[in-house]
Amino acid sequence: VHMIRIMMGDDQKFRQLLRDMNKNYYHKIVTSADIEQYIMAKTGLKLKPFFDQYLRTKNIPQFEYYIRKGKLFYRFTNVVNGFTLPLEVTDGEMTEKIAPTATWQTANWKNGGYDVSISKDFLVQLKP
């Protein structure tokens, strides 16, 4: 739930989502699919792979990366098809916003250090 809050980027809208969900489903029997569809409809986020990853597998996404010639190369492994998350990577001084997938991607990392970290807001393992 916290990861969805971070992806929404608006605490007021997130709180309203929870209030509306509580109001709509009060004293009703619902399925996971009901709640997933509701959240996707209200947020506009494409969360099907996200829910598949975190609700239907035991696998924790691994963020793999390496740095070569001023570029940060990165991808996710251990993920379902279509999985992505918006992440900020930093070396303490330089920060880059990325959206890793299972395919290798690159970002400009000129003058960036080799000690890369990612936000603790997401359940992701860092694998340099």
mmCIF file with all atom_site columns, C-alpha atoms in Angstrom:
data_model
loop_
_atom_site.group_PDB
_atom_site.id
_atom_site.type_symbol
_atom_site.label_atom_id
_atom_site.label_alt_id
_atom_site.label_comp_id
_atom_site.label_asym_id
_atom_site.label_entity_id
_atom_site.label_seq_id
_atom_site.pdbx_PDB_ins_code
_atom_site.Cartn_x
_atom_site.Cartn_y
_atom_site.Cartn_z
_atom_site.occupancy
_atom_site.B_iso_or_equiv
_atom_site.pdbx_formal_charge
_atom_site.auth_seq_id
_atom_site.auth_comp_id
_atom_site.auth_asym_id
_atom_site.auth_atom_id
_atom_site.pdbx_PDB_model_num
ATOM 1   C CA . VAL A 1 1   ? 0.000   0.000   0.000   1.00 0.00 ? 1   VAL A CA 1
ATOM 2   C CA . HIS A 1 2   ? 2.861   2.375   0.814   1.00 0.00 ? 2   HIS A CA 1
ATOM 3   C CA . MET A 1 3   ? 4.401   1.784   -2.624  1.00 0.00 ? 3   MET A CA 1
ATOM 4   C CA . ILE A 1 4   ? 1.102   2.783   -4.276  1.00 0.00 ? 4   ILE A CA 1
ATOM 5   C CA . ARG A 1 5   ? 1.077   5.945   -2.142  1.00 0.00 ? 5   ARG A CA 1
ATOM 6   C CA . ILE A 1 6   ? 4.601   6.814   -3.336  1.00 0.00 ? 6   ILE A CA 1
ATOM 7   C CA . MET A 1 7   ? 3.695   6.127   -6.986  1.00 0.00 ? 7   MET A CA 1
ATOM 8   C CA . MET A 1 8   ? 0.634   8.388   -6.691  1.00 0.00 ? 8   MET A CA 1
ATOM 9   C CA . GLY A 1 9   ? 2.825   11.196  -5.370  1.00 0.00 ? 9   GLY A CA 1
ATOM 10  C CA . ASP A 1 10  ? -0.074  12.952  -3.643  1.00 0.00 ? 10  ASP A CA 1
ATOM 11  C CA . ASP A 1 11  ? -0.890  12.078  -0.026  1.00 0.00 ? 11  ASP A CA 1
ATOM 12  C CA . GLN A 1 12  ? -4.224  13.898  -0.100  1.00 0.00 ? 12  GLN A CA 1
ATOM 13  C CA . LYS A 1 13  ? -5.425  11.887  -3.121  1.00 0.00 ? 13  LYS A CA 1
ATOM 14  C CA . PHE A 1 14  ? -4.108  8.694   -1.532  1.00 0.00 ? 14  PHE A CA 1
ATOM 15  C CA . ARG A 1 15  ? -6.034  9.335   1.700   1.00 0.00 ? 15  ARG A CA 1
ATOM 16  C CA . GLN A 1 16  ? -9.150  10.062  -0.337  1.00 0.00 ? 16  GLN A CA 1
ATOM 17  C CA . LEU A 1 17  ? -8.669  6.803   -2.251  1.00 0.00 ? 17  LEU A CA 1
ATOM 18  C CA . LEU A 1 18  ? -8.606  4.875   1.030   1.00 0.00 ? 18  LEU A CA 1
ATOM 19  C CA . ARG A 1 19  ? -11.659 6.736   2.368   1.00 0.00 ? 19  ARG A CA 1
ATOM 20  C CA . ASP A 1 20  ? -13.625 6.143   -0.841  1.00 0.00 ? 20  ASP A CA 1
ATOM 21  C CA . MET A 1 21  ? -12.638 2.484   -0.910  1.00 0.00 ? 21  MET A CA 1
ATOM 22  C CA . ASN A 1 22  ? -13.795 2.109   2.685   1.00 0.00 ? 22  ASN A CA 1
ATOM 23  C CA . LYS A 1 23  ? -17.089 3.828   1.880   1.00 0.00 ? 23  LYS A CA 1
ATOM 24  C CA . ASN A 1 24  ? -17.728 1.764   -1.288  1.00 0.00 ? 24  ASN A CA 1
ATOM 25  C CA . TYR A 1 25  ? -16.840 -1.608  0.213   1.00 0.00 ? 25  TYR A CA 1
ATOM 26  C CA . TYR A 1 26  ? -18.090 -1.126  3.785   1.00 0.00 ? 26  TYR A CA 1
ATOM 27  C CA . HIS A 1 27  ? -19.532 -4.431  5.066   1.00 0.00 ? 27  HIS A CA 1
ATOM 28  C CA . LYS A 1 28  ? -19.162 -6.104  1.673   1.00 0.00 ? 28  LYS A CA 1
ATOM 29  C CA . ILE A 1 29  ? -17.315 -9.231  0.713   1.00 0.00 ? 29  ILE A CA 1
ATOM 30  C CA . VAL A 1 30  ? -14.774 -8.396  -1.967  1.00 0.00 ? 30  VAL A CA 1
ATOM 31  C CA . THR A 1 31  ? -12.028 -10.165 -3.847  1.00 0.00 ? 31  THR A CA 1
ATOM 32  C CA . SER A 1 32  ? -8.477  -9.053  -4.459  1.00 0.00 ? 32  SER A CA 1
ATOM 33  C CA . ALA A 1 33  ? -9.471  -8.448  -8.090  1.00 0.00 ? 33  ALA A CA 1
ATOM 34  C CA . ASP A 1 34  ? -12.227 -6.048  -6.947  1.00 0.00 ? 34  ASP A CA 1
ATOM 35  C CA . ILE A 1 35  ? -9.788  -3.966  -4.932  1.00 0.00 ? 35  ILE A CA 1
ATOM 36  C CA . GLU A 1 36  ? -7.081  -4.064  -7.605  1.00 0.00 ? 36  GLU A CA 1
ATOM 37  C CA . GLN A 1 37  ? -9.512  -2.863  -10.291 1.00 0.00 ? 37  GLN A CA 1
ATOM 38  C CA . TYR A 1 38  ? -10.823 -0.130  -8.004  1.00 0.00 ? 38  TYR A CA 1
ATOM 39  C CA . ILE A 1 39  ? -7.317  1.161   -7.238  1.00 0.00 ? 39  ILE A CA 1
ATOM 40  C CA . MET A 1 40  ? -6.280  1.089   -10.903 1.00 0.00 ? 40  MET A CA 1
ATOM 41  C CA . ALA A 1 41  ? -9.468  2.888   -11.984 1.00 0.00 ? 41  ALA A CA 1
ATOM 42  C CA . LYS A 1 42  ? -9.153  5.610   -9.326  1.00 0.00 ? 42  LYS A CA 1
ATOM 43  C CA . THR A 1 43  ? -5.404  6.219   -9.673  1.00 0.00 ? 43  THR A CA 1
ATOM 44  C CA . GLY A 1 44  ? -5.029  5.804   -13.430 1.00 0.00 ? 44  GLY A CA 1
ATOM 45  C CA . LEU A 1 45  ? -1.875  3.778   -12.769 1.00 0.00 ? 45  LEU A CA 1
ATOM 46  C CA . LYS A 1 46  ? -1.172  0.593   -14.722 1.00 0.00 ? 46  LYS A CA 1
ATOM 47  C CA . LEU A 1 47  ? -0.717  -1.655  -11.711 1.00 0.00 ? 47  LEU A CA 1
ATOM 48  C CA . LYS A 1 48  ? -1.574  -5.133  -13.050 1.00 0.00 ? 48  LYS A CA 1
ATOM 49  C CA . PRO A 1 49  ? 2.107   -6.252  -13.240 1.00 0.00 ? 49  PRO A CA 1
ATOM 50  C CA . PHE A 1 50  ? 2.721   -4.584  -9.854  1.00 0.00 ? 50  PHE A CA 1
ATOM 51  C CA . PHE A 1 51  ? -0.082  -6.580  -8.223  1.00 0.00 ? 51  PHE A CA 1
ATOM 52  C CA . ASP A 1 52  ? 1.008   -9.749  -10.023 1.00 0.00 ? 52  ASP A CA 1
ATOM 53  C CA . GLN A 1 53  ? 4.556   -9.284  -8.719  1.00 0.00 ? 53  GLN A CA 1
ATOM 54  C CA . TYR A 1 54  ? 3.783   -8.494  -5.101  1.00 0.00 ? 54  TYR A CA 1
ATOM 55  C CA . LEU A 1 55  ? 0.569   -10.480 -4.585  1.00 0.00 ? 55  LEU A CA 1
ATOM 56  C CA . ARG A 1 56  ? 1.049   -13.541 -6.767  1.00 0.00 ? 56  ARG A CA 1
ATOM 57  C CA . THR A 1 57  ? 4.759   -14.318 -6.513  1.00 0.00 ? 57  THR A CA 1
ATOM 58  C CA . LYS A 1 58  ? 7.161   -14.601 -3.626  1.00 0.00 ? 58  LYS A CA 1
ATOM 59  C CA . ASN A 1 59  ? 9.940   -13.034 -5.718  1.00 0.00 ? 59  ASN A CA 1
ATOM 60  C CA . ILE A 1 60  ? 11.398  -9.708  -4.668  1.00 0.00 ? 60  ILE A CA 1
ATOM 61  C CA . PRO A 1 61  ? 12.453  -7.607  -7.678  1.00 0.00 ? 61  PRO A CA 1
ATOM 62  C CA . GLN A 1 62  ? 16.203  -7.214  -8.017  1.00 0.00 ? 62  GLN A CA 1
ATOM 63  C CA . PHE A 1 63  ? 17.572  -3.954  -9.358  1.00 0.00 ? 63  PHE A CA 1
ATOM 64  C CA . GLU A 1 64  ? 20.776  -4.778  -11.235 1.00 0.00 ? 64  GLU A CA 1
ATOM 65  C CA . TYR A 1 65  ? 23.107  -2.069  -12.438 1.00 0.00 ? 65  TYR A CA 1
ATOM 66  C CA . TYR A 1 66  ? 26.609  -1.262  -13.548 1.00 0.00 ? 66  TYR A CA 1
ATOM 67  C CA . ILE A 1 67  ? 28.370  1.952   -14.505 1.00 0.00 ? 67  ILE A CA 1
ATOM 68  C CA . ARG A 1 68  ? 30.549  2.304   -17.566 1.00 0.00 ? 68  ARG A CA 1
ATOM 69  C CA . LYS A 1 69  ? 31.851  5.363   -19.439 1.00 0.00 ? 69  LYS A CA 1
ATOM 70  C CA . GLY A 1 70  ? 29.568  7.891   -17.730 1.00 0.00 ? 70  GLY A CA 1
ATOM 71  C CA . LYS A 1 71  ? 26.429  5.795   -18.174 1.00 0.00 ? 71  LYS A CA 1
ATOM 72  C CA . LEU A 1 72  ? 24.321  3.902   -15.653 1.00 0.00 ? 72  LEU A CA 1
ATOM 73  C CA . PHE A 1 73  ? 23.057  0.606   -17.084 1.00 0.00 ? 73  PHE A CA 1
ATOM 74  C CA . TYR A 1 74  ? 20.130  -0.906  -15.180 1.00 0.00 ? 74  TYR A CA 1
ATOM 75  C CA . ARG A 1 75  ? 17.262  -3.398  -15.241 1.00 0.00 ? 75  ARG A CA 1
ATOM 76  C CA . PHE A 1 76  ? 15.015  -5.498  -13.019 1.00 0.00 ? 76  PHE A CA 1
ATOM 77  C CA . THR A 1 77  ? 15.400  -9.247  -12.710 1.00 0.00 ? 77  THR A CA 1
ATOM 78  C CA . ASN A 1 78  ? 13.207  -11.694 -10.805 1.00 0.00 ? 78  ASN A CA 1
ATOM 79  C CA . VAL A 1 79  ? 10.061  -9.924  -12.067 1.00 0.00 ? 79  VAL A CA 1
ATOM 80  C CA . VAL A 1 80  ? 6.855   -10.750 -13.938 1.00 0.00 ? 80  VAL A CA 1
ATOM 81  C CA . ASN A 1 81  ? 6.340   -9.575  -17.530 1.00 0.00 ? 81  ASN A CA 1
ATOM 82  C CA . GLY A 1 82  ? 5.609   -5.871  -17.792 1.00 0.00 ? 82  GLY A CA 1
ATOM 83  C CA . PHE A 1 83  ? 6.817   -5.004  -14.279 1.00 0.00 ? 83  PHE A CA 1
ATOM 84  C CA . THR A 1 84  ? 8.224   -1.524  -13.667 1.00 0.00 ? 84  THR A CA 1
ATOM 85  C CA . LEU A 1 85  ? 8.555   0.947   -10.806 1.00 0.00 ? 85  LEU A CA 1
ATOM 86  C CA . PRO A 1 86  ? 9.457   4.637   -10.766 1.00 0.00 ? 86  PRO A CA 1
ATOM 87  C CA . LEU A 1 87  ? 12.752  4.850   -8.849  1.00 0.00 ? 87  LEU A CA 1
ATOM 88  C CA . GLU A 1 88  ? 15.237  7.521   -7.909  1.00 0.00 ? 88  GLU A CA 1
ATOM 89  C CA . VAL A 1 89  ? 18.840  6.359   -7.951  1.00 0.00 ? 89  VAL A CA 1
ATOM 90  C CA . THR A 1 90  ? 21.486  8.393   -6.224  1.00 0.00 ? 90  THR A CA 1
ATOM 91  C CA . ASP A 1 91  ? 25.138  8.338   -5.328  1.00 0.00 ? 91  ASP A CA 1
ATOM 92  C CA . GLY A 1 92  ? 24.568  10.889  -2.566  1.00 0.00 ? 92  GLY A CA 1
ATOM 93  C CA . GLU A 1 93  ? 25.213  13.892  -4.785  1.00 0.00 ? 93  GLU A CA 1
ATOM 94  C CA . MET A 1 94  ? 23.650  13.057  -8.118  1.00 0.00 ? 94  MET A CA 1
ATOM 95  C CA . THR A 1 95  ? 20.052  11.794  -8.459  1.00 0.00 ? 95  THR A CA 1
ATOM 96  C CA . GLU A 1 96  ? 18.325  10.388  -11.523 1.00 0.00 ? 96  GLU A CA 1
ATOM 97  C CA . LYS A 1 97  ? 14.649  9.404   -11.928 1.00 0.00 ? 97  LYS A CA 1
ATOM 98  C CA . ILE A 1 98  ? 14.255  6.155   -13.849 1.00 0.00 ? 98  ILE A CA 1
ATOM 99  C CA . ALA A 1 99  ? 11.598  3.529   -14.611 1.00 0.00 ? 99  ALA A CA 1
ATOM 100 C CA . PRO A 1 100 ? 13.426  0.189   -14.837 1.00 0.00 ? 100 PRO A CA 1
ATOM 101 C CA . THR A 1 101 ? 11.951  -2.816  -16.625 1.00 0.00 ? 101 THR A CA 1
ATOM 102 C CA . ALA A 1 102 ? 13.335  -6.296  -17.295 1.00 0.00 ? 102 ALA A CA 1
ATOM 103 C CA . THR A 1 103 ? 15.212  -4.874  -20.317 1.00 0.00 ? 103 THR A CA 1
ATOM 104 C CA . TRP A 1 104 ? 18.586  -3.161  -19.964 1.00 0.00 ? 104 TRP A CA 1
ATOM 105 C CA . GLN A 1 105 ? 18.283  0.642   -20.123 1.00 0.00 ? 105 GLN A CA 1
ATOM 106 C CA . THR A 1 106 ? 20.752  3.488   -19.682 1.00 0.00 ? 106 THR A CA 1
ATOM 107 C CA . ALA A 1 107 ? 20.844  6.873   -18.011 1.00 0.00 ? 107 ALA A CA 1
ATOM 108 C CA . ASN A 1 108 ? 23.452  9.600   -18.131 1.00 0.00 ? 108 ASN A CA 1
ATOM 109 C CA . TRP A 1 109 ? 25.716  9.187   -15.091 1.00 0.00 ? 109 TRP A CA 1
ATOM 110 C CA . LYS A 1 110 ? 28.590  11.578  -15.894 1.00 0.00 ? 110 LYS A CA 1
ATOM 111 C CA . ASN A 1 111 ? 30.435  12.529  -12.727 1.00 0.00 ? 111 ASN A CA 1
ATOM 112 C CA . GLY A 1 112 ? 28.266  10.051  -10.810 1.00 0.00 ? 112 GLY A CA 1
ATOM 113 C CA . GLY A 1 113 ? 29.835  7.814   -8.200  1.00 0.00 ? 113 GLY A CA 1
ATOM 114 C CA . TYR A 1 114 ? 29.841  4.039   -8.035  1.00 0.00 ? 114 TYR A CA 1
ATOM 115 C CA . ASP A 1 115 ? 28.093  3.752   -4.661  1.00 0.00 ? 115 ASP A CA 1
ATOM 116 C CA . VAL A 1 116 ? 24.514  3.804   -5.962  1.00 0.00 ? 116 VAL A CA 1
ATOM 117 C CA . SER A 1 117 ? 21.441  3.544   -3.745  1.00 0.00 ? 117 SER A CA 1
ATOM 118 C CA . ILE A 1 118 ? 17.681  3.535   -4.305  1.00 0.00 ? 118 ILE A CA 1
ATOM 119 C CA . SER A 1 119 ? 14.730  4.668   -2.227  1.00 0.00 ? 119 SER A CA 1
ATOM 120 C CA . LYS A 1 120 ? 13.763  2.525   0.753   1.00 0.00 ? 120 LYS A CA 1
ATOM 121 C CA . ASP A 1 121 ? 10.097  3.211   -0.125  1.00 0.00 ? 121 ASP A CA 1
ATOM 122 C CA . PHE A 1 122 ? 10.012  0.209   -2.456  1.00 0.00 ? 122 PHE A CA 1
ATOM 123 C CA . LEU A 1 123 ? 10.510  -3.470  -1.720  1.00 0.00 ? 123 LEU A CA 1
ATOM 124 C CA . VAL A 1 124 ? 13.400  -4.010  -4.138  1.00 0.00 ? 124 VAL A CA 1
ATOM 125 C CA . GLN A 1 125 ? 16.767  -5.675  -3.692  1.00 0.00 ? 125 GLN A CA 1
ATOM 126 C CA . LEU A 1 126 ? 19.820  -3.790  -4.936  1.00 0.00 ? 126 LEU A CA 1
ATOM 127 C CA . LYS A 1 127 ? 22.266  -5.992  -6.869  1.00 0.00 ? 127 LYS A CA 1
ATOM 128 C CA . PRO A 1 128 ? 25.327  -4.149  -8.233  1.00 0.00 ? 128 PRO A CA 1
#
